[in-house]
Short mmCIF file of C-alpha atoms and ligand atoms in Angstrom, two decimals:
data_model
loop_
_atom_site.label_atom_id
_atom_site.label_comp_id
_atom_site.label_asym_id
_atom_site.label_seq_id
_atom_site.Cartn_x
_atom_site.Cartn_y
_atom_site.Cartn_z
CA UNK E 1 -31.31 -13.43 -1.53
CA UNK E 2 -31.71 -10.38 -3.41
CA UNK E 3 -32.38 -7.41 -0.72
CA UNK E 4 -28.85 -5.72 0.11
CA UNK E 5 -27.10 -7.31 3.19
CA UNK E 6 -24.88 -4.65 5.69
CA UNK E 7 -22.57 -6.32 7.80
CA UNK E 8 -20.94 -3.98 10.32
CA UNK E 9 -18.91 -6.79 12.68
CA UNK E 10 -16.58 -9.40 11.47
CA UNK E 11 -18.33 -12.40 13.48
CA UNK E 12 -21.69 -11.57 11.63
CA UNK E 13 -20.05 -11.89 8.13
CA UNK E 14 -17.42 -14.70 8.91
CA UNK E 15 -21.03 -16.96 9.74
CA UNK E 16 -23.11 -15.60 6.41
CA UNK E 17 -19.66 -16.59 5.01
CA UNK E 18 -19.51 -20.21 6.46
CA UNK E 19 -23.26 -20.34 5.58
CA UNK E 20 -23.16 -19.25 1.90
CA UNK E 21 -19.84 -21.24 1.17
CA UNK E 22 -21.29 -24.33 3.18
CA UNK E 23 -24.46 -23.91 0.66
CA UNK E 24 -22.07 -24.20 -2.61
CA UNK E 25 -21.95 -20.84 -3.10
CA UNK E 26 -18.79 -19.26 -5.02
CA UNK E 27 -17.82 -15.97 -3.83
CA UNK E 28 -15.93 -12.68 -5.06
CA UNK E 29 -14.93 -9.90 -3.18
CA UNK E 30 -14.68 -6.37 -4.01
CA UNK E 31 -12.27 -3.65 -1.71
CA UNK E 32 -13.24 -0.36 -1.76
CA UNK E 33 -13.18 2.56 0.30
CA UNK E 34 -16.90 4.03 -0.69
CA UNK E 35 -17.41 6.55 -2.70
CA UNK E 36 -18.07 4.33 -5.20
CA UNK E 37 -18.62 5.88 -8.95
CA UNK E 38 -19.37 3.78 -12.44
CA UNK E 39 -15.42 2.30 -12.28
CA UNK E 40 -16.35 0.60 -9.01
CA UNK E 41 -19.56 -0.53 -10.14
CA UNK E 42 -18.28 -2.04 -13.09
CA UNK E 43 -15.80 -4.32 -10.39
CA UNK E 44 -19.22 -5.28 -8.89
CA UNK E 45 -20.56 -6.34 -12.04
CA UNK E 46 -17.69 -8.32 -12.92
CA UNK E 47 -17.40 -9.99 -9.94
CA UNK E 48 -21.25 -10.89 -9.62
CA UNK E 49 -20.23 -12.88 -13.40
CA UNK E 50 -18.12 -15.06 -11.64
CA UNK E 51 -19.18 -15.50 -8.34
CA UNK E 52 -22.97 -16.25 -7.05
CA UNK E 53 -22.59 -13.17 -4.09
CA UNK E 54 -20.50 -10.56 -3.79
CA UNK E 55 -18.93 -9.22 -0.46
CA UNK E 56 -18.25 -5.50 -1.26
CA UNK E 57 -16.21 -3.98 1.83
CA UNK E 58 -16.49 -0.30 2.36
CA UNK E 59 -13.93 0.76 4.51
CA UNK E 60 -11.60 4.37 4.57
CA UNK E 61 -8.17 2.51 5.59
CA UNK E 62 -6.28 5.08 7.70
CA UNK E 63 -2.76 2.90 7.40
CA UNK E 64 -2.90 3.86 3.79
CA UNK E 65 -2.90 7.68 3.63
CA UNK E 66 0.00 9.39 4.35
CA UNK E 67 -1.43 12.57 4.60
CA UNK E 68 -3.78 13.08 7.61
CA UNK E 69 -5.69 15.98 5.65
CA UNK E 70 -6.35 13.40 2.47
CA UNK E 71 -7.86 11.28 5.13
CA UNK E 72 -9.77 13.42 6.86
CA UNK E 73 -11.45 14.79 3.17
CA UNK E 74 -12.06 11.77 1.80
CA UNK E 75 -15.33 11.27 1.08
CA UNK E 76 -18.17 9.01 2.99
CA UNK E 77 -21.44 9.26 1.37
CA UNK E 78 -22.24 5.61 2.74
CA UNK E 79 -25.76 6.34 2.32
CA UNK E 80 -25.31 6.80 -1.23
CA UNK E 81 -22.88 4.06 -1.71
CA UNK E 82 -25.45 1.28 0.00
CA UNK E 83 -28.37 2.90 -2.36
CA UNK E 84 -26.02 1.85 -5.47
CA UNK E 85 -25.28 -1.30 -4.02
CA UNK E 86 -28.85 -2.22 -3.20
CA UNK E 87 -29.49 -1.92 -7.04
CA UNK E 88 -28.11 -5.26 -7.24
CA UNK E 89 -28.63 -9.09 -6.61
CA UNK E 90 -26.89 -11.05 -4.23
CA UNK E 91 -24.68 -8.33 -2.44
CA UNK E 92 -23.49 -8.20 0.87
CA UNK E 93 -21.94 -4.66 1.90
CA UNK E 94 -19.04 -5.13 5.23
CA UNK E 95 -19.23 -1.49 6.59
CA UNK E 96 -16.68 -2.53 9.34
CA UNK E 97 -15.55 0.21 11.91
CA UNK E 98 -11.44 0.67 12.27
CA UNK E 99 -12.16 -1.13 15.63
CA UNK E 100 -13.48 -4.61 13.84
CA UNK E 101 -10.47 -4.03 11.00
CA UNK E 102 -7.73 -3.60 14.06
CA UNK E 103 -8.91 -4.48 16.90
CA UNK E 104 -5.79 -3.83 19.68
CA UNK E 105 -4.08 -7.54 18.97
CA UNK E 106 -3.90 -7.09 15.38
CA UNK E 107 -0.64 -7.83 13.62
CA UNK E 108 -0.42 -7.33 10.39
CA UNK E 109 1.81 -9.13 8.10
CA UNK E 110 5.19 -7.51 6.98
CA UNK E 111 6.14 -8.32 3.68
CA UNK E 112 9.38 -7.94 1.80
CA UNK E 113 7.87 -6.15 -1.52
CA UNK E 114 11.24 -5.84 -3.30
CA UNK E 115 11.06 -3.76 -6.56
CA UNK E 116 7.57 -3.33 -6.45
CA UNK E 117 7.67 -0.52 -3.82
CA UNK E 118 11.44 1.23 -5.15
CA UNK E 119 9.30 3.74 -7.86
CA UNK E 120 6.33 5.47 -8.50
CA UNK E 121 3.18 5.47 -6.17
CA UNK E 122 5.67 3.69 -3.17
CA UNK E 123 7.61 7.28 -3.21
CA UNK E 124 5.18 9.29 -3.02
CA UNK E 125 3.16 7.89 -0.81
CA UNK E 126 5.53 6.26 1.82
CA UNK E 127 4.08 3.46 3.68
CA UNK E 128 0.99 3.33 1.50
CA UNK E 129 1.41 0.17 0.18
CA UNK E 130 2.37 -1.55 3.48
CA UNK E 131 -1.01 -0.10 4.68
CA UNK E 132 -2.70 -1.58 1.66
CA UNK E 133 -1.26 -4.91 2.18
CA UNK E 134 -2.36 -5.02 5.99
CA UNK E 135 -6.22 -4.23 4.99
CA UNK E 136 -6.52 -6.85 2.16
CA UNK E 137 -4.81 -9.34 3.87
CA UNK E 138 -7.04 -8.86 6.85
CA UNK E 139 -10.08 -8.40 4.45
CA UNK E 140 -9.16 -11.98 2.92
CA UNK E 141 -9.16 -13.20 6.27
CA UNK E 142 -12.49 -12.57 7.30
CA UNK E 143 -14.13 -13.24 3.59
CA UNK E 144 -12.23 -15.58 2.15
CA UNK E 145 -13.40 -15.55 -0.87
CA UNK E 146 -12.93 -17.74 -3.95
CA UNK E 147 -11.94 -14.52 -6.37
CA UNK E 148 -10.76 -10.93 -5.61
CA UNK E 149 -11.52 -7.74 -7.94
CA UNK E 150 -9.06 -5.21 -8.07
CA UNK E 151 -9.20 -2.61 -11.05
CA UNK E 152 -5.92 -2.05 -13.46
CA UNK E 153 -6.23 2.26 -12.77
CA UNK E 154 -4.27 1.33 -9.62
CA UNK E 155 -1.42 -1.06 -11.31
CA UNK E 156 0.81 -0.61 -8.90
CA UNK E 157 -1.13 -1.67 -6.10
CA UNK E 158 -2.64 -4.44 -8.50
CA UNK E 159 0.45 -6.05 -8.63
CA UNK E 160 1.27 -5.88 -5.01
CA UNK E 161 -1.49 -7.74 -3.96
CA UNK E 162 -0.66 -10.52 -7.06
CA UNK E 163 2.38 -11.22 -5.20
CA UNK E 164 1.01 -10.58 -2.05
CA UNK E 165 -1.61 -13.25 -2.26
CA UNK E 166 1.16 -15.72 -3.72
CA UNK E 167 3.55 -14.80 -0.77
CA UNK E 168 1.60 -15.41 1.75
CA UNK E 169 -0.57 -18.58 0.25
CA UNK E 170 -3.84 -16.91 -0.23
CA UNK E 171 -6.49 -19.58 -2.68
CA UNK E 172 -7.97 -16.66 -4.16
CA UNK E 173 -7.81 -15.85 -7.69
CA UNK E 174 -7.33 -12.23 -8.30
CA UNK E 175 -9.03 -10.33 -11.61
CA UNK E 176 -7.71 -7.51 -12.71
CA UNK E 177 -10.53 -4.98 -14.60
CA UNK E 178 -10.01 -2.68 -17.26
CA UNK E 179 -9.77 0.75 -16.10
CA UNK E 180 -12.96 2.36 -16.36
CA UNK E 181 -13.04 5.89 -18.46
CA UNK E 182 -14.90 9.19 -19.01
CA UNK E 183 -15.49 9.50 -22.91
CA UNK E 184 -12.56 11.94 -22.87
CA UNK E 185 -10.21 8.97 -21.43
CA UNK E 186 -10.33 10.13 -18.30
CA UNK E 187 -9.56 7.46 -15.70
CA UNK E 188 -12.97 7.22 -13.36
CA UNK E 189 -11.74 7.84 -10.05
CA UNK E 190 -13.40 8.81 -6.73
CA UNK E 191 -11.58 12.19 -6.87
CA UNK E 192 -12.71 13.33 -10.12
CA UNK E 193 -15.79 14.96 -7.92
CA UNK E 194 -13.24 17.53 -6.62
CA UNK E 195 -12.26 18.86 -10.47
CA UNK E 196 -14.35 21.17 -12.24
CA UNK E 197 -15.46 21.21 -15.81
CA UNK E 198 -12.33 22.89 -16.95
CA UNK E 199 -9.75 20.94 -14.85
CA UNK E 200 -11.86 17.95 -15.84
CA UNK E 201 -10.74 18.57 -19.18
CA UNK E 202 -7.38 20.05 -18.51
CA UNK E 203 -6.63 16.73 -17.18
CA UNK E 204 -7.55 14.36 -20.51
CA UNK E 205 -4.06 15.58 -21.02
CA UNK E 206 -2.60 11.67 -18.87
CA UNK E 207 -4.89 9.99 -21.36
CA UNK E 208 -3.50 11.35 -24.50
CA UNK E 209 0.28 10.91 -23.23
CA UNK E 210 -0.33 7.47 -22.36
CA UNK E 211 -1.76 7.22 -25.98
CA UNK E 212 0.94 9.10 -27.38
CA UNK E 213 3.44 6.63 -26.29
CA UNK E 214 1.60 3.31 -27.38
CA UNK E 215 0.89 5.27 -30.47
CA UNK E 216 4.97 5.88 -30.90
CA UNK E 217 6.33 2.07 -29.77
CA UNK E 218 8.75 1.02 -32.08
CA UNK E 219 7.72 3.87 -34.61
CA UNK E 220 9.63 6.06 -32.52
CA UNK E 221 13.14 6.22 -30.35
CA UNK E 222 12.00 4.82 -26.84
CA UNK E 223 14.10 7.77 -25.07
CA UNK E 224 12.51 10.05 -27.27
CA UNK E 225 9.11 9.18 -27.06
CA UNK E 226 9.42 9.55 -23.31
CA UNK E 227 10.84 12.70 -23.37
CA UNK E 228 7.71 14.09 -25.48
CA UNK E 229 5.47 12.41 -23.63
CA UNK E 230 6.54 13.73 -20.27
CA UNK E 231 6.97 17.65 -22.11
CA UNK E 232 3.45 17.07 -23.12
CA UNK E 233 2.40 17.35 -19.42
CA UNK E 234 4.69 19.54 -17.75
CA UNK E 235 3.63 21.70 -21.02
CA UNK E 236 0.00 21.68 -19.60
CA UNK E 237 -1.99 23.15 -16.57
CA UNK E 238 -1.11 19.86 -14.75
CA UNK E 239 2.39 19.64 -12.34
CA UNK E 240 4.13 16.09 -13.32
CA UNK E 241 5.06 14.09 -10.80
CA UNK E 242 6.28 10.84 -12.70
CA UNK E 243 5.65 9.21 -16.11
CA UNK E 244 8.04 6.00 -16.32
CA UNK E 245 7.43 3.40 -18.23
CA UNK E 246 7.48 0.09 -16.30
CA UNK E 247 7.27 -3.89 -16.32
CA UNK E 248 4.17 -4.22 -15.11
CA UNK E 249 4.94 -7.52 -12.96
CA UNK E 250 8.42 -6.32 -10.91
CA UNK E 251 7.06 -2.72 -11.45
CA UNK E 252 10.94 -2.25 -12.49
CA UNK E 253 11.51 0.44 -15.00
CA UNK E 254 12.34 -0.36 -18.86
CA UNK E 255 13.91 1.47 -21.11
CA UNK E 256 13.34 -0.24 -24.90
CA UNK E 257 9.75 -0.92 -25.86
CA UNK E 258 9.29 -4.31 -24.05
CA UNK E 259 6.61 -6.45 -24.35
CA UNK E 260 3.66 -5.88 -21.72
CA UNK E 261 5.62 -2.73 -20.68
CA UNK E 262 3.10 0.07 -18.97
CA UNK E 263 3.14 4.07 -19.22
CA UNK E 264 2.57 4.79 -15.37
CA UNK E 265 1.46 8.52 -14.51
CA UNK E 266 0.80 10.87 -11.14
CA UNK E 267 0.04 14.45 -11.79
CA UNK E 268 -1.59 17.24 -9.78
CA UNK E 269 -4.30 19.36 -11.40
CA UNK E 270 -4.77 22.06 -8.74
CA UNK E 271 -4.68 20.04 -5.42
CA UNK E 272 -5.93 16.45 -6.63
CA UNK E 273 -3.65 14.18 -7.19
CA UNK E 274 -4.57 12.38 -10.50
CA UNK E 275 -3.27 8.81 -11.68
CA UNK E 276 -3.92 6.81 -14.72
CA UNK E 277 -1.32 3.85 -16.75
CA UNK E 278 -1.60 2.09 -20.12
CA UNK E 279 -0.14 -0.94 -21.75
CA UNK E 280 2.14 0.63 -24.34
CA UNK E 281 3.48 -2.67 -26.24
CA UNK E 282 1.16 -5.67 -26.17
CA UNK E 283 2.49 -8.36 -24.06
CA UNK E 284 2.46 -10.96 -27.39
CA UNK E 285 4.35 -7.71 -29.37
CA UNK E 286 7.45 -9.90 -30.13
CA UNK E 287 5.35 -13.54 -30.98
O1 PAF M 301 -8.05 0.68 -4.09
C1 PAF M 301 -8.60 0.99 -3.01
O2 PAF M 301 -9.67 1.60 -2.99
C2 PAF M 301 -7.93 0.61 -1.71
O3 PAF M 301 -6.55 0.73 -1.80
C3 PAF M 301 -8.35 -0.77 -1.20
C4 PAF M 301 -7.90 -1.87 -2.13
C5 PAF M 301 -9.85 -0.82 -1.03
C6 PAF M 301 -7.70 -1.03 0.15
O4 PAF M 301 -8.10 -0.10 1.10
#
């Protein structure tokens, strides 16, 4: 196969599926929600390395925004998007409509997610992750595929769907990709299209605290290091909303430099909402 395959309905994937798997075929699966930019292609590239097609699901979840006006603006160039995908071999696209995702007996599954949903992205976007949760799981459903690509810029939800997939007994292996950056460490991210040169620029200001603080580990007082780090940002054109400094698997926050420990941060330049994390201690630091 190598012409770009569009599946709109969940029966007409669920056979290519049975067909391709039945064949020998290996298959990885990358969520998105369109709009996809260089970060998104680079989960498509990673995922064609380890599977022989890729299922990439374009599909603006409405159970995780929180704000109806976030939903409503969020770009749908689908056009665009299939053009991008069609550059590559072996790609299926699932453009399903919210009636094939939920049709009226869906259920989703309800999930105890503990300390993974007490900080951060879970406060400021109530319900978010619940919503996130209910899409993959159904996504999984329908593809079941043998890996899953999520990228690292969104830890949080990363690590929800590691435990997610554990919980609920999901064979899928799930790869998490290095967060894919501007050459001025900005995170790529489907809102960057909304900021200007200037507040493109203004906003390399995450990057370098996040740097700052795996720059100061151990060289510096934790507490201290946090505090600059924060005043670096509320010192700039940007409004703060959180930088904490995590564990990245209970999403629990830490407060010595801890092995694997991530810088998590949320900031508004103007009205987009701008997030972006770092390792700040290796994770073999004390070996
Ligand atoms: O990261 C995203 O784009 C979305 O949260 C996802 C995983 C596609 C679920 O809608």
């Amino acid at each position: 196969m190598g012409d770009l395959v569009v599946c709109e309905k969940v029966n007409e994937l669920r056979a290519l599926m049975s067909q391709l798997k039945a064949d020998g075929n290996m298959i990885s699966f990358v969520p998105t929600m369109g709009a996809l930019h260089h970060g998104h292609i680079s989960l498509v590239e990673q995922a064609a390395e380890i599977g022989d097609f890729v299922v990439v699901s374009i599909f603006v979840n409405p159970k995780q925004f929180n704000n109806q006006n976030d939903l409503l603006n969020y770009p749908r160039p689908i056009d665009e998007d299939l053009g991008k995908l069609s550059a590559h071999k072996n790609m299926i696209a699932f453009v399903p409509s919210e009636e094939e995702i939920y049709p009226a007996d869906f259920e989703g599954h309800i999930l105890d997610l503990g300390t993974l949903v007490k900080g951060q992205e879970a406060i400021s976007r109530p319900g978010h992750f619940e919503g996130v949760v209910n899409v993959v799981s159904r996504l999984f459903d329908i593809i079941e595929p043998d890996y899953a690509v999520f990228g690292e810029k969104d830890y949080q939800q990363l690590a929800i769907i590691k435990y997610m997939t554990k919980a609920l007994g999901y064979d899928i292996t799930i790869i998490g990709a290095d967060t894919i950056r501007e050459e001025t460490g900005l995170a790529s991210s489907s809102r960057n299209i909304r900021l200007n040169e200037e507040d493109r620029e203004k906003s390399t200001i995450l990057f370098k605290a996040l740097s700052y603080l795996k720059q100061e580990a151990f060289k510096t007082e934790f507490d201290l290091s946090l505090i600059r780090a924060r005043d670096m940002i509320k010192q700039s054109d940007l409004k703060l909303e959180y930088l904490d400094i995590i564990d990245p698997d209970t999403f629990e926050l830490v407060y010595d430099w801890i092995p694997g420990s991530r810088a998590c941060v949320a900031a508004n330049c103007g009205d987009v909402r701008l997030i972006d994390n770092l390792e700040v201690v290796p994770k073999g630091a004390f070996c």
